[in-house]
mmCIF file of C-alpha atoms in Angstrom:
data_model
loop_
_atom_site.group_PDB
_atom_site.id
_atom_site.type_symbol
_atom_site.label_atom_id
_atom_site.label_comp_id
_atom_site.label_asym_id
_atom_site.label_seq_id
_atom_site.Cartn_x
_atom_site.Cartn_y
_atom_site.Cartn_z
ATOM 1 C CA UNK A 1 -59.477 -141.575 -113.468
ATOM 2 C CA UNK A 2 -59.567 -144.440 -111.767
ATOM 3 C CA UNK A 3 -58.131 -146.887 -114.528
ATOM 4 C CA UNK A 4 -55.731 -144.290 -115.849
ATOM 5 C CA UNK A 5 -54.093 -144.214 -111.936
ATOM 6 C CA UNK A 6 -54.648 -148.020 -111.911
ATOM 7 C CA UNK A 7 -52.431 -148.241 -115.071
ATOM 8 C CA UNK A 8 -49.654 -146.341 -114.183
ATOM 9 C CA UNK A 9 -49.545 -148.402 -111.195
ATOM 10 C CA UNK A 10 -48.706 -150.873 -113.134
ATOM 11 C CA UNK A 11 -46.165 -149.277 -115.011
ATOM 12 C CA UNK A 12 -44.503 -148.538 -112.192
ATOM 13 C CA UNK A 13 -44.436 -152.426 -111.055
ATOM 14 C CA UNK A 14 -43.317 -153.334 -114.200
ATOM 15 C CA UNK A 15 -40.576 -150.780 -114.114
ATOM 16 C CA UNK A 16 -39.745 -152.003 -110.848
ATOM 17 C CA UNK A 17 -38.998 -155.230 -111.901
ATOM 18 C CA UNK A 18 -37.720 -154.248 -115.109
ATOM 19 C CA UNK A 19 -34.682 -152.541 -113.198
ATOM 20 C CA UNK A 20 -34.598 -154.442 -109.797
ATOM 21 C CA UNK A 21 -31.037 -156.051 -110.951
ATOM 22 C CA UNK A 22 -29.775 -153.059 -112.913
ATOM 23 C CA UNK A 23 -28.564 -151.635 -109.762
ATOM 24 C CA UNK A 24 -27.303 -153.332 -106.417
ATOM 25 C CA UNK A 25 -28.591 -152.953 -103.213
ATOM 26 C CA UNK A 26 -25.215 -150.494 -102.405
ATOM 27 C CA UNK A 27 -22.586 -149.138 -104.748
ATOM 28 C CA UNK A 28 -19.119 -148.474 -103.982
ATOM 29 C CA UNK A 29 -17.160 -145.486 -106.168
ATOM 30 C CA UNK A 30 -14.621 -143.010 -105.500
ATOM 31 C CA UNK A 31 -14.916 -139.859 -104.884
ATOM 32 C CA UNK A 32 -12.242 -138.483 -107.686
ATOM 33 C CA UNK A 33 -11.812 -139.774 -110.582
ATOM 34 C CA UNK A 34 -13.331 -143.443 -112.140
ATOM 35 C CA UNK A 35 -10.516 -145.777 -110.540
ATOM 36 C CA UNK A 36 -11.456 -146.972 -106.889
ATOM 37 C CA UNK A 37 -8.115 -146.364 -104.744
ATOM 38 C CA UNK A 38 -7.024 -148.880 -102.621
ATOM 39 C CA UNK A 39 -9.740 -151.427 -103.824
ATOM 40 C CA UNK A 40 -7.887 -154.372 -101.451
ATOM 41 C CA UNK A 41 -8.548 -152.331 -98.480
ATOM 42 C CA UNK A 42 -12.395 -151.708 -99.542
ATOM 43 C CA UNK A 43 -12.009 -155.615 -100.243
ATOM 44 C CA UNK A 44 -11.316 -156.345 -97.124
ATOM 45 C CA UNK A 45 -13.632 -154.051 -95.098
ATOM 46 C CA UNK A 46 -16.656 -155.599 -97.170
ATOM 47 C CA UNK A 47 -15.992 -159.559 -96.651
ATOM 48 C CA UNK A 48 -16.130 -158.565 -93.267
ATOM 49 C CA UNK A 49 -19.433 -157.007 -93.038
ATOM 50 C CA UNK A 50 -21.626 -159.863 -92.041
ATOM 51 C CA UNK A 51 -24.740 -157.670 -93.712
ATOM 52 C CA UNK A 52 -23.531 -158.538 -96.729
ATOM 53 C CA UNK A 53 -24.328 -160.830 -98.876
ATOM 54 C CA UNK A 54 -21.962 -160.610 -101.858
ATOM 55 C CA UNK A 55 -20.433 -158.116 -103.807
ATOM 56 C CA UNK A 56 -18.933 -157.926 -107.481
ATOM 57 C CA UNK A 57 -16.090 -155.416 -108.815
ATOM 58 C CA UNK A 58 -17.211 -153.951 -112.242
ATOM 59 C CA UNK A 59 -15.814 -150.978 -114.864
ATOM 60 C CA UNK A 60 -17.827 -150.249 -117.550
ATOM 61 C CA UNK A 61 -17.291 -148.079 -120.610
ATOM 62 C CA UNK A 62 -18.123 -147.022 -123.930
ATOM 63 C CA UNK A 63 -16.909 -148.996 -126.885
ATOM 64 C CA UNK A 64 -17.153 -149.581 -130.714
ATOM 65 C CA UNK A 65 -17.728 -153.057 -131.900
ATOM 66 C CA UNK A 66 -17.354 -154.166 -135.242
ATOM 67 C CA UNK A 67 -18.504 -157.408 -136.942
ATOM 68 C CA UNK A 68 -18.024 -157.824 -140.746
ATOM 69 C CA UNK A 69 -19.379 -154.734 -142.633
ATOM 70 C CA UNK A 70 -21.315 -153.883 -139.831
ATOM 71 C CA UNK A 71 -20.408 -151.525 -136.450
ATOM 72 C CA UNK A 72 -22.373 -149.937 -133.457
ATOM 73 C CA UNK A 73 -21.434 -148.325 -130.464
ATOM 74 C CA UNK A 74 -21.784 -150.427 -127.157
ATOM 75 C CA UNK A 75 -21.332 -150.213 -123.129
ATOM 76 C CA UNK A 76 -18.827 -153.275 -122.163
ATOM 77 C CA UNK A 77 -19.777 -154.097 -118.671
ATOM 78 C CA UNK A 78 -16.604 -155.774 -117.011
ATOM 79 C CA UNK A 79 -17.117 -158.241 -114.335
ATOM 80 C CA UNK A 80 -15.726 -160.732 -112.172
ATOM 81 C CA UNK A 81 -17.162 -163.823 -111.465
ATOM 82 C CA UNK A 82 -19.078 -163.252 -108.398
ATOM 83 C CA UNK A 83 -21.187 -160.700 -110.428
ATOM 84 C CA UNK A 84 -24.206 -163.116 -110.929
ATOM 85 C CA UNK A 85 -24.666 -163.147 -107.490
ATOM 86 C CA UNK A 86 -25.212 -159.536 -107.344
ATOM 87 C CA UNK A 87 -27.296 -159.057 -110.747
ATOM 88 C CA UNK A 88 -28.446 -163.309 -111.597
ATOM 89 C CA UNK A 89 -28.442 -161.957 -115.703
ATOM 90 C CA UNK A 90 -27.562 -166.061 -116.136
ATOM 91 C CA UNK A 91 -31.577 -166.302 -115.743
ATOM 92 C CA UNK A 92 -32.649 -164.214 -118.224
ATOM 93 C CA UNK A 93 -30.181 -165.689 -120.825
ATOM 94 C CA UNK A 94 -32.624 -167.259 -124.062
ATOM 95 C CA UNK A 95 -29.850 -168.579 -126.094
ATOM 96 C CA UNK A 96 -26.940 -169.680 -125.761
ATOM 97 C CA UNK A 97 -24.746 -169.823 -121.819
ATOM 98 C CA UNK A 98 -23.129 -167.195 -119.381
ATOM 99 C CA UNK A 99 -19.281 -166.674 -120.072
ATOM 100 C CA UNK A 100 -17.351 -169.613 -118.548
ATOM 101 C CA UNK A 101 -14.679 -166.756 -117.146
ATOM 102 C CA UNK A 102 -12.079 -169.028 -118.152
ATOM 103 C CA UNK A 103 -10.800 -166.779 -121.274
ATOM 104 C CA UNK A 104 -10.800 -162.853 -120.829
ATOM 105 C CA UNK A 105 -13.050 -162.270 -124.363
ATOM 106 C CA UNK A 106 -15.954 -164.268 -124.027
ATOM 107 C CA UNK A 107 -19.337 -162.046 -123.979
ATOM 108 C CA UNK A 108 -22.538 -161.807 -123.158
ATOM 109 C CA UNK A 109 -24.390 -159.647 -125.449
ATOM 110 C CA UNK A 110 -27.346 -157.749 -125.556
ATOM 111 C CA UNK A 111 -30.561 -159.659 -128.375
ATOM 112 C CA UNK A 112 -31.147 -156.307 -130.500
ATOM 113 C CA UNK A 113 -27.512 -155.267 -130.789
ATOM 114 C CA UNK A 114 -26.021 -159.009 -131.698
ATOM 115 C CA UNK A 115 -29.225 -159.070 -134.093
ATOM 116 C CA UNK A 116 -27.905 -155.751 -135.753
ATOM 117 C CA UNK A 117 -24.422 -156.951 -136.297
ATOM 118 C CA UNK A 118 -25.784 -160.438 -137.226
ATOM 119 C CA UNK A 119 -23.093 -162.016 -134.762
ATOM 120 C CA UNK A 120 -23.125 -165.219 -134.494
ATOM 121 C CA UNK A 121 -23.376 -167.240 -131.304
ATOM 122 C CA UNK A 122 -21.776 -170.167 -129.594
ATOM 123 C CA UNK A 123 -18.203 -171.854 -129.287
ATOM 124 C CA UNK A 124 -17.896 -172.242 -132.370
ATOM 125 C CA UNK A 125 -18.868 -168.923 -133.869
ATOM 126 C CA UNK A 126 -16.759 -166.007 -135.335
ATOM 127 C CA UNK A 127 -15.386 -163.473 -133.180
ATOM 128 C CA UNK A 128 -16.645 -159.603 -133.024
ATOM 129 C CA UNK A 129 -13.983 -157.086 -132.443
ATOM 130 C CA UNK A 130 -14.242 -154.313 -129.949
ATOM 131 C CA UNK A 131 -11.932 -151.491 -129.722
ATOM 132 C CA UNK A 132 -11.553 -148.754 -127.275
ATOM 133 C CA UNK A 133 -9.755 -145.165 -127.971
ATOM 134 C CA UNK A 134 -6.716 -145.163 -126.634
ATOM 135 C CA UNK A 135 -5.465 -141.759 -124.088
ATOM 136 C CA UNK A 136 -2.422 -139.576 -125.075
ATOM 137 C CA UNK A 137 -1.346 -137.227 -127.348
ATOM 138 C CA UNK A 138 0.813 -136.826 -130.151
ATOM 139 C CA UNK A 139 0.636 -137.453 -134.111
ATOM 140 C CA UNK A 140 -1.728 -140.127 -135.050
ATOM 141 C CA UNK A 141 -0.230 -141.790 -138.108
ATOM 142 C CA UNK A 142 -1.676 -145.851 -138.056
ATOM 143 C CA UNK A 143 -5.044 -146.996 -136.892
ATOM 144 C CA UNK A 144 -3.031 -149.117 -133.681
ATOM 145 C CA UNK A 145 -2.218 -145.415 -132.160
ATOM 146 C CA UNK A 146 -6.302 -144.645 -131.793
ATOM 147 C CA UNK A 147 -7.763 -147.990 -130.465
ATOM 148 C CA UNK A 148 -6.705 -150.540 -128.267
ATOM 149 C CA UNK A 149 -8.153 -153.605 -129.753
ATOM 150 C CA UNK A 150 -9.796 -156.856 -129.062
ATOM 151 C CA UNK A 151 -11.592 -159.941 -130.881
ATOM 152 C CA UNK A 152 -14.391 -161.170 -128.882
ATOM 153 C CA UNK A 153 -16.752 -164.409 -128.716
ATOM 154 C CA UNK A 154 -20.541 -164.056 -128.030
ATOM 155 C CA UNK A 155 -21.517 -167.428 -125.402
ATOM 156 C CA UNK A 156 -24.932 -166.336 -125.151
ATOM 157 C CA UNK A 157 -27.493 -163.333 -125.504
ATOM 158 C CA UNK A 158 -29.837 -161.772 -123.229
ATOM 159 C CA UNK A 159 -33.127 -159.341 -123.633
ATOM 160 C CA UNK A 160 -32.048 -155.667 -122.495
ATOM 161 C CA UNK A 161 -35.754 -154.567 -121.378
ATOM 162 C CA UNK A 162 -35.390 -150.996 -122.745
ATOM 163 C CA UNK A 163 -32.931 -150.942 -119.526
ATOM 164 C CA UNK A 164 -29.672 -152.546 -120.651
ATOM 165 C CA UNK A 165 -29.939 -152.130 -124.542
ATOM 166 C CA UNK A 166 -26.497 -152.484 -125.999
ATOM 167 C CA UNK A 167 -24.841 -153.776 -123.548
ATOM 168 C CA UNK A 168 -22.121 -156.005 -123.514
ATOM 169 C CA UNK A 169 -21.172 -158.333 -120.199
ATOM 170 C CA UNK A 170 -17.621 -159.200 -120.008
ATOM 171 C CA UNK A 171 -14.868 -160.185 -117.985
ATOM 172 C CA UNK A 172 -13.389 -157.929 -115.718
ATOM 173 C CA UNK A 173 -10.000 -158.595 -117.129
ATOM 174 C CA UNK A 174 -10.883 -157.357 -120.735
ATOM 175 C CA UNK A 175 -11.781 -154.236 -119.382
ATOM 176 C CA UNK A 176 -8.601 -153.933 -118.021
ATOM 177 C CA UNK A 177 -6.440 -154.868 -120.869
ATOM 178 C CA UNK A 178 -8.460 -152.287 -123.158
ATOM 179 C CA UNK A 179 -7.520 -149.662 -120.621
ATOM 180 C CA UNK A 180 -4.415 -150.503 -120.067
ATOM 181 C CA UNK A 181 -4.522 -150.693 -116.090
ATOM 182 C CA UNK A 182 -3.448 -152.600 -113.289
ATOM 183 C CA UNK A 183 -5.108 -156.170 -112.326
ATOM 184 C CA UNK A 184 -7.258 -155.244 -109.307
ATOM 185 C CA UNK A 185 -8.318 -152.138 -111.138
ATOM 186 C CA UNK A 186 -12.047 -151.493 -110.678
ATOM 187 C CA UNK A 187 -14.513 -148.373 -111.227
ATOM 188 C CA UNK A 188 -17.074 -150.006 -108.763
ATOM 189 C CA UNK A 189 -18.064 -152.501 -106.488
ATOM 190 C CA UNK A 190 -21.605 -153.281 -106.687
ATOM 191 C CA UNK A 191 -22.812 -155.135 -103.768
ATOM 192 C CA UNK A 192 -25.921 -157.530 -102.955
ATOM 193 C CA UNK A 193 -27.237 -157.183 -98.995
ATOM 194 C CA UNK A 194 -28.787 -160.309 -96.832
ATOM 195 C CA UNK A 195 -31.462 -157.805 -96.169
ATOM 196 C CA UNK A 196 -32.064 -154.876 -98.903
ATOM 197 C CA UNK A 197 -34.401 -152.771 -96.211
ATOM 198 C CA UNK A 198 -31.026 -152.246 -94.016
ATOM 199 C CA UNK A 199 -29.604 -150.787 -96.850
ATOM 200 C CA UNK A 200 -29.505 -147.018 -95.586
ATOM 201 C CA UNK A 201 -28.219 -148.377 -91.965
ATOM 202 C CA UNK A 202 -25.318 -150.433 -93.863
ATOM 203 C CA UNK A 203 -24.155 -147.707 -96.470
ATOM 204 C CA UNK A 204 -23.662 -145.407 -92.934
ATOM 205 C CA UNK A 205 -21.738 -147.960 -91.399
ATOM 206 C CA UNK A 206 -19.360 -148.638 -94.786
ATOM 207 C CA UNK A 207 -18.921 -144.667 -94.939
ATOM 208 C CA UNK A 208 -17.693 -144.510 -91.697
ATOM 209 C CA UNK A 209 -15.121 -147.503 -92.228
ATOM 210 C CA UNK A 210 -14.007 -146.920 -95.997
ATOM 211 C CA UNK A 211 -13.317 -143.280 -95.385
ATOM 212 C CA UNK A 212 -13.417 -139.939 -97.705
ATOM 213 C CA UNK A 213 -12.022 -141.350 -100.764
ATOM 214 C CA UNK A 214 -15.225 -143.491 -101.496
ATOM 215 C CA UNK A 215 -19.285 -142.774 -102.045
ATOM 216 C CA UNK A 216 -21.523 -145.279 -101.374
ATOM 217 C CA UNK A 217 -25.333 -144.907 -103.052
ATOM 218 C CA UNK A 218 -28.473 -147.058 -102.329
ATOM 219 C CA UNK A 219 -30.639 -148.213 -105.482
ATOM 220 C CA UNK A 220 -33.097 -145.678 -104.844
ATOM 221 C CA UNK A 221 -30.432 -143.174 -105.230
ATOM 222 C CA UNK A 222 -29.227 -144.874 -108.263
ATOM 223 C CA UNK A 223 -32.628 -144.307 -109.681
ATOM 224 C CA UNK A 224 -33.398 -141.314 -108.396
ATOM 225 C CA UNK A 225 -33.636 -139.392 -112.117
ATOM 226 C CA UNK A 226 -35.897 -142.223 -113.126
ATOM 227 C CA UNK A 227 -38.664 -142.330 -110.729
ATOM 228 C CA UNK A 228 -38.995 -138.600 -110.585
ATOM 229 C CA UNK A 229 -39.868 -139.506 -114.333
ATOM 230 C CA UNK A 230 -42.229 -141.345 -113.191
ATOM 231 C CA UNK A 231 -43.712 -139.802 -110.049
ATOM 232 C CA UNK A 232 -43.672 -136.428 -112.338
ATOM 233 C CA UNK A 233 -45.988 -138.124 -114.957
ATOM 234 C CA UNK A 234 -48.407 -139.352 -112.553
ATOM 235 C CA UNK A 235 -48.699 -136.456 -110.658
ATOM 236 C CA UNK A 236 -49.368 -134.600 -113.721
ATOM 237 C CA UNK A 237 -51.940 -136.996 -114.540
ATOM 238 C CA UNK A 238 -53.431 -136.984 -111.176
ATOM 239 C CA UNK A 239 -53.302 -133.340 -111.955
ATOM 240 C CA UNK A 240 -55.393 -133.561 -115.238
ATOM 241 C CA UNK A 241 -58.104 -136.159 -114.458
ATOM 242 C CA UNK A 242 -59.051 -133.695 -110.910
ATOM 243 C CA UNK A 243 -59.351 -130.934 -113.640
ATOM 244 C CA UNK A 244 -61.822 -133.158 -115.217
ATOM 245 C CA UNK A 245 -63.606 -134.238 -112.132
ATOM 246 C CA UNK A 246 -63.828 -130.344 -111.249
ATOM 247 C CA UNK A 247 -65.550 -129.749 -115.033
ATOM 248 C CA UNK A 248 -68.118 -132.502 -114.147
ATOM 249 C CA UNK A 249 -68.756 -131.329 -110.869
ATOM 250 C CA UNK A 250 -70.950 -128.410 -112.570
ATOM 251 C CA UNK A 251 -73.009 -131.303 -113.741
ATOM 252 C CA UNK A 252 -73.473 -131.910 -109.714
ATOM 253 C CA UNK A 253 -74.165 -128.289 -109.500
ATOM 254 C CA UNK A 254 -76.946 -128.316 -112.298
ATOM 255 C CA UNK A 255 -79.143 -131.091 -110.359
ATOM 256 C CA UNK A 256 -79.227 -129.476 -107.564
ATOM 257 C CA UNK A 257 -80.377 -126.650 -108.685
ATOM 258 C CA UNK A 258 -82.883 -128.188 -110.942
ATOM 259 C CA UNK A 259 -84.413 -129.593 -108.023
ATOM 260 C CA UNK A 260 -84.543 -126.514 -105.765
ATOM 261 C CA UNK A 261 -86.642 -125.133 -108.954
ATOM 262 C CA UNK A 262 -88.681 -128.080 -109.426
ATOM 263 C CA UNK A 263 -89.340 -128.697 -105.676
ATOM 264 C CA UNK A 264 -89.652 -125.243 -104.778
ATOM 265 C CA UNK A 265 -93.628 -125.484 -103.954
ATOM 266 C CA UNK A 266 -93.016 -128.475 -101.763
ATOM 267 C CA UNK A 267 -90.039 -126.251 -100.365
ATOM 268 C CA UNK A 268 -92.237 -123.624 -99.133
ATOM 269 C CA UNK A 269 -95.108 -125.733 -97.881
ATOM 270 C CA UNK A 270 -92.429 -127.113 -95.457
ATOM 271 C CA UNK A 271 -90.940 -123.613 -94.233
ATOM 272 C CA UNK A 272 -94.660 -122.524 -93.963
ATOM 273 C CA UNK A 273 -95.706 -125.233 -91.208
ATOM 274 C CA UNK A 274 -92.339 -124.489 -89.596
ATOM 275 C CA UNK A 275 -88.850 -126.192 -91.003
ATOM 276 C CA UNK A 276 -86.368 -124.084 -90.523
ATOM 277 C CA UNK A 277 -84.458 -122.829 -93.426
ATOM 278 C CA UNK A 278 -81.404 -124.727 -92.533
ATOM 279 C CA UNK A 279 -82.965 -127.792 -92.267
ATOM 280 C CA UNK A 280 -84.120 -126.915 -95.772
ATOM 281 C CA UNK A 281 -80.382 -126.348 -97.248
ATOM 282 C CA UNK A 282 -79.642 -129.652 -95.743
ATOM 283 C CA UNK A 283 -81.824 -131.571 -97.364
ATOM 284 C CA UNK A 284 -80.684 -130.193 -100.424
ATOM 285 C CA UNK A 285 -76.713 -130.498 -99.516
ATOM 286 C CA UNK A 286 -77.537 -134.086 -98.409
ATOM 287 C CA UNK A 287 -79.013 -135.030 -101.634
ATOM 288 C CA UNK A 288 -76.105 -133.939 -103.289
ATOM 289 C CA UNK A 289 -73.735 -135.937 -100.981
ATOM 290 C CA UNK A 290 -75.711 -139.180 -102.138
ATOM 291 C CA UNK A 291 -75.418 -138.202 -105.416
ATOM 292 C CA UNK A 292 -71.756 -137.771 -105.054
ATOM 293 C CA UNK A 293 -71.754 -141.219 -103.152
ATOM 294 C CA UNK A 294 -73.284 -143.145 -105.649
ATOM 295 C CA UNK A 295 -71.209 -141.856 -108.407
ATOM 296 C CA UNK A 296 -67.959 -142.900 -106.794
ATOM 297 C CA UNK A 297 -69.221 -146.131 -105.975
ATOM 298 C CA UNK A 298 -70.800 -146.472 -109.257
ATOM 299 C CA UNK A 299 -67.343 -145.321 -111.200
ATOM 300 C CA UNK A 300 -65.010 -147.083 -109.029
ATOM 301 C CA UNK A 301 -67.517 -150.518 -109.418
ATOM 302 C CA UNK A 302 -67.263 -150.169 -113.382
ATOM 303 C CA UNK A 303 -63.171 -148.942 -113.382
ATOM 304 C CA UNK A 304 -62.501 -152.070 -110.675
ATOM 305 C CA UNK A 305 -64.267 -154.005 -113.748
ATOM 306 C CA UNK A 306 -62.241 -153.099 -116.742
ATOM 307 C CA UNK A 307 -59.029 -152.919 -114.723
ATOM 308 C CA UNK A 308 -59.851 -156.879 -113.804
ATOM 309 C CA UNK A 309 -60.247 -158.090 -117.311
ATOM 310 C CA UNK A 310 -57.685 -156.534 -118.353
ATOM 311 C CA UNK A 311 -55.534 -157.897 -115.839
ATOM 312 C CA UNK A 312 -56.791 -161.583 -116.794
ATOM 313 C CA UNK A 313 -57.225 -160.710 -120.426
ATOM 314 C CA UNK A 314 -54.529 -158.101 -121.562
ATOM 315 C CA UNK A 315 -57.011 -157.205 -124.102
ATOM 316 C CA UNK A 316 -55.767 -154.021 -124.779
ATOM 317 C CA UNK A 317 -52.313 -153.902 -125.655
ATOM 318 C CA UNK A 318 -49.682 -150.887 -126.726
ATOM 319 C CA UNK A 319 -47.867 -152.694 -128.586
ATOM 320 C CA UNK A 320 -48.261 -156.656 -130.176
ATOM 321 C CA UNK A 321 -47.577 -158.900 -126.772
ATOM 322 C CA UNK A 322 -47.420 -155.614 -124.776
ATOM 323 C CA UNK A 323 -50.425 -155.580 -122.905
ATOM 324 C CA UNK A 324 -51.089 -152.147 -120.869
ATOM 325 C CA UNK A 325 -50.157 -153.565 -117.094
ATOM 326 C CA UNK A 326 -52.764 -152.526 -114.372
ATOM 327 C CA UNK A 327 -52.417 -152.799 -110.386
ATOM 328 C CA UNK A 328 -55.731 -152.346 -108.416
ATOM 329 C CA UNK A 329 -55.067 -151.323 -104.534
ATOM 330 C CA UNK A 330 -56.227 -149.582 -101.924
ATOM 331 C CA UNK A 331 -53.923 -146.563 -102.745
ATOM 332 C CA UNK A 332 -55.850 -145.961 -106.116
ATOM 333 C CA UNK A 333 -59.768 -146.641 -104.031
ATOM 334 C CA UNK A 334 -58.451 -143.622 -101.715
ATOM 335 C CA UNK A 335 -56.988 -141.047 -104.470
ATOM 336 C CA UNK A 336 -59.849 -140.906 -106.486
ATOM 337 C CA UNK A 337 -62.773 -141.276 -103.833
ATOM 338 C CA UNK A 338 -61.483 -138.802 -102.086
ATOM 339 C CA UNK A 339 -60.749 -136.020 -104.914
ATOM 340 C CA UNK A 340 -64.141 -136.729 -106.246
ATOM 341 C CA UNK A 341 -65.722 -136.608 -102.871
ATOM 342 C CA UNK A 342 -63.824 -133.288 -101.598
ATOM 343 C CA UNK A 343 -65.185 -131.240 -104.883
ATOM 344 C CA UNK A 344 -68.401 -133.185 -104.612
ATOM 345 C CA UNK A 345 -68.787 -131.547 -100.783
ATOM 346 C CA UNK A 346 -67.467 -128.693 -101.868
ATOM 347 C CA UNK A 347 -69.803 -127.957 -105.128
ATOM 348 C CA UNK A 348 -73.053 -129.321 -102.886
ATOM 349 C CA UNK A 349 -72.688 -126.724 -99.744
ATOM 350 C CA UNK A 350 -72.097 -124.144 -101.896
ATOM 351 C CA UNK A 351 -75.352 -124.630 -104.232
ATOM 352 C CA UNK A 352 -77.092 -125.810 -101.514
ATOM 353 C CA UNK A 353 -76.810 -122.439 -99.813
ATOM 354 C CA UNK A 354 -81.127 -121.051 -100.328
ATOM 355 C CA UNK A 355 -81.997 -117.282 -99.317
ATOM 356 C CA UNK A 356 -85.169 -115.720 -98.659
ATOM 357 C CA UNK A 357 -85.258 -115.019 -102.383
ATOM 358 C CA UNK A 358 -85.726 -118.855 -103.349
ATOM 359 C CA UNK A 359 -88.977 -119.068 -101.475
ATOM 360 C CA UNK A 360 -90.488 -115.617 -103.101
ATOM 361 C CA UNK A 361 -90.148 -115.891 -106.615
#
C-alpha cells in the first residue's frame, strides 16, 4: 500500500509540473461569447495592477493543416509577444528557435504532429498550410468559400507532454486574419502574478474592477476536471489497498486466537492465584497491538526501501525511459500507519474479548 500511494504521489508531481505553464496564474474571458469586449479597457485595468507580473492576449482554435500529401487536425494557439513571459515554452524548444514575431506565419509546432506531416524546419524550409472554415451561409461552389487560408513556416518544435499534443503556437495576428476580426481582437488574456499564492485575493480584486462582462479563473480552476481525475483514482486506490489490509487483518485475528488456545493452561494458572480477567484480555489485546506495531514498521521499513531505489535507480519503468515516479513523505507514513493501525486495534479488542467459557473447556 505503501509504494502504490508513494507512486501516485509521484504522478501527481509529475503532472504538476507537466501542466504548471499550460495554464496562467489568472485567466481573463468574457462572459458571452469567445471575443473579450472592450479588451483596451481590461488592458488598461491590468498594467495597473502592481500584483501583476505580466500578462499575454491569446485566441486559440481548431484548424486543419496540410503539408504535401499529408493533413491533421491542429489547435493554433495565437499569441502576442509577451506570451513567453506568461508560459517560457522558448525553454522547452529542442530544435530549432521561438518565432521572431516579426512575420504573422511563423510557428511553433508541436514534435509528434510536425513528425506526422514530415514538415520541415528552419528559415529555409517549406511552408505548411493551415486553413480555417470560414462562417456564413449560402451556396458553396469553390474551395475559397469554405476555408480561409494560410501558408505557414515551422522556426522550431517543442515536446507536447501528453498536455499540448498538436498544438500549434502562433502569432496573435494570424489568428486574427483567419477569423477575419479586428486587430486588438482576443479570446483571452492569460496572466502571470509576482506572487501565484495571492492569486484568489487578486482575481476578487480584477472582478470587482473589470465588471460583469468578464470571468476571471485561477489555475486550479482551470484544472479542476483534471485533478478530480486524479484525486478520484487515488482515492479509489486508497479504497482498494484498506480492503486488502482488512482481508489480512483475519491473519491478526488467527494469532491471537492461536495463542489464547495454546496458552490457555498458563491462562488459568494466572486467574487461579488471582489476575483478574481483564487483566487477562489485556495481555492478549496488547500482544496484538505489538504485532500490529511491528508489522507497520516492518512494511513501511521495506516499502521506504523499494520506493528509494527506485527513486535513484528508475529500475522499473512503464514505458522505455519512463520510469514509474515515486515521492516518499510524511503524508504517505500517516495514511497507511494509521489505516493499518485503526483495523489492527479494532480486530485485537474484539478477539481479545475471553469469557468464562475460555477458561472451562
Amino acid at each position: 500500500m505503501f509504494i502504490i500511494i508513494s507512486v501516485f504521489s509521484g504522478l501527481e508531481d509529475m503532472n504538476r509540473v507537466m501542466i504548471a505553464n499550460l495554464h496562467a496564474d489568472l485567466t481573463v474571458k468574457s462572459t458571452a461569447g469567445k471575443i473579450l469586449p472592450d479588451v483596451k479597457k481590461a488592458v488598461n485595468i491590468l498594467k495597473k495592477n502592481p500584483d501583476i507580473s505580466t500578462f499575454s492576449k491569446t485566441i486559440e482554435e481548431k484548424v486543419y493543416l496540410t503539408y504535401g500529401d499529408n493533413g491533421d487536425i491542429a489547435t493554433l494557439r495565437g499569441v502576442d509577444s509577451a506570451y513567453i513571459g506568461v508560459n517560457p515554452i522558448n525553454k522547452d524548444i529542442f530544435y530549432g528557435t521561438y518565432p521572431s514575431f516579426k512575420y504573422t506565419n511563423e510557428v511553433l509546432m508541436e514534435n509528434q504532429l510536425d513528425n506526422r506531416l514530415s514538415i520541415p524546419v528552419g528559415g529555409n524550409a517549406d511552408h505548411a498550410t493551415v486553413m480555417m472554415p470560414k462562417p456564413g451561409t449560402g451556396i458553396i461552389s469553390r474551395e475559397e468559400d469554405i476555408f480561409n487560408k494560410k501558408d505557414i513556416y515551422v522556426t522550431g518544435v517543442f515536446p507536447g507532454n501528453g498536455q499540448m499534443e498538436n498544438t500549434i503556437i502562433s502569432p496573435l495576428e494570424l489568428l486574427q486574419e483567419l477569423l477575419n476580426l479586428p486587430k486588438n481582437s482576443a479570446y483571452e488574456i492569460v496572466i502571470k502574478l509576482k506572487n501565484p499564492e495571492s492569486a484568489d485575493a487578486v482575481k476578487e480584486t480584477l472582478s470587482e474592477q473589470l465588471g460583469k462582462n468578464y470571468i476571471i479563473t485561477t489555475k486550479a480552476q482551470e484544472n479542476a476536471a483534471f485533478w478530480k481525475m486524479i484525486n478520484t483514482e487515488k482515492i479509489f486506490i486508497y479504497l482498494i489497498f484498506g480492503l486488502v489490509i482488512i482481508i489480512t487483518t483475519f491473519n491478526l485475528a488467527g494469532a491471537i486466537i492461536i495463542l489464547q488456545l495454546d496458552k490457555r493452561e498458563q491462562a488459568k494458572a494466572l486467574i487461579s492465584i488471582g489476575l483478574p480477567m481483564k487483566k487477562l484480555r489485556n495481555i492478549y489485546f496488547y500482544t496484538g497491538i505489538l504485532i500490529v506495531v511491528f508489522g507497520i514498521i516492518s512494511g513501511l521499513i521495506v516499502g521506504s526501501i523499494i520506493c528509494i531505489f527506485q527513486w535513484y535507480t528508475g529500475f522499473f519503468s512503464a514505458a522505455p525511459n519512463l520510469p514509474f515516479p515515486v515521492n516518499v513523505n510524511l503524508e504517505n507514513y500517516l495514511i497507511v500507519s494509521g489505516t493499518a493501525g485503526f483495523f489492527g486495534i479494532i480486530v485485537s479488542w474484539i478477539f481479545s474479548k475471553l469469557n468464562k467459557n475460555y477458561l472451562q473447556k
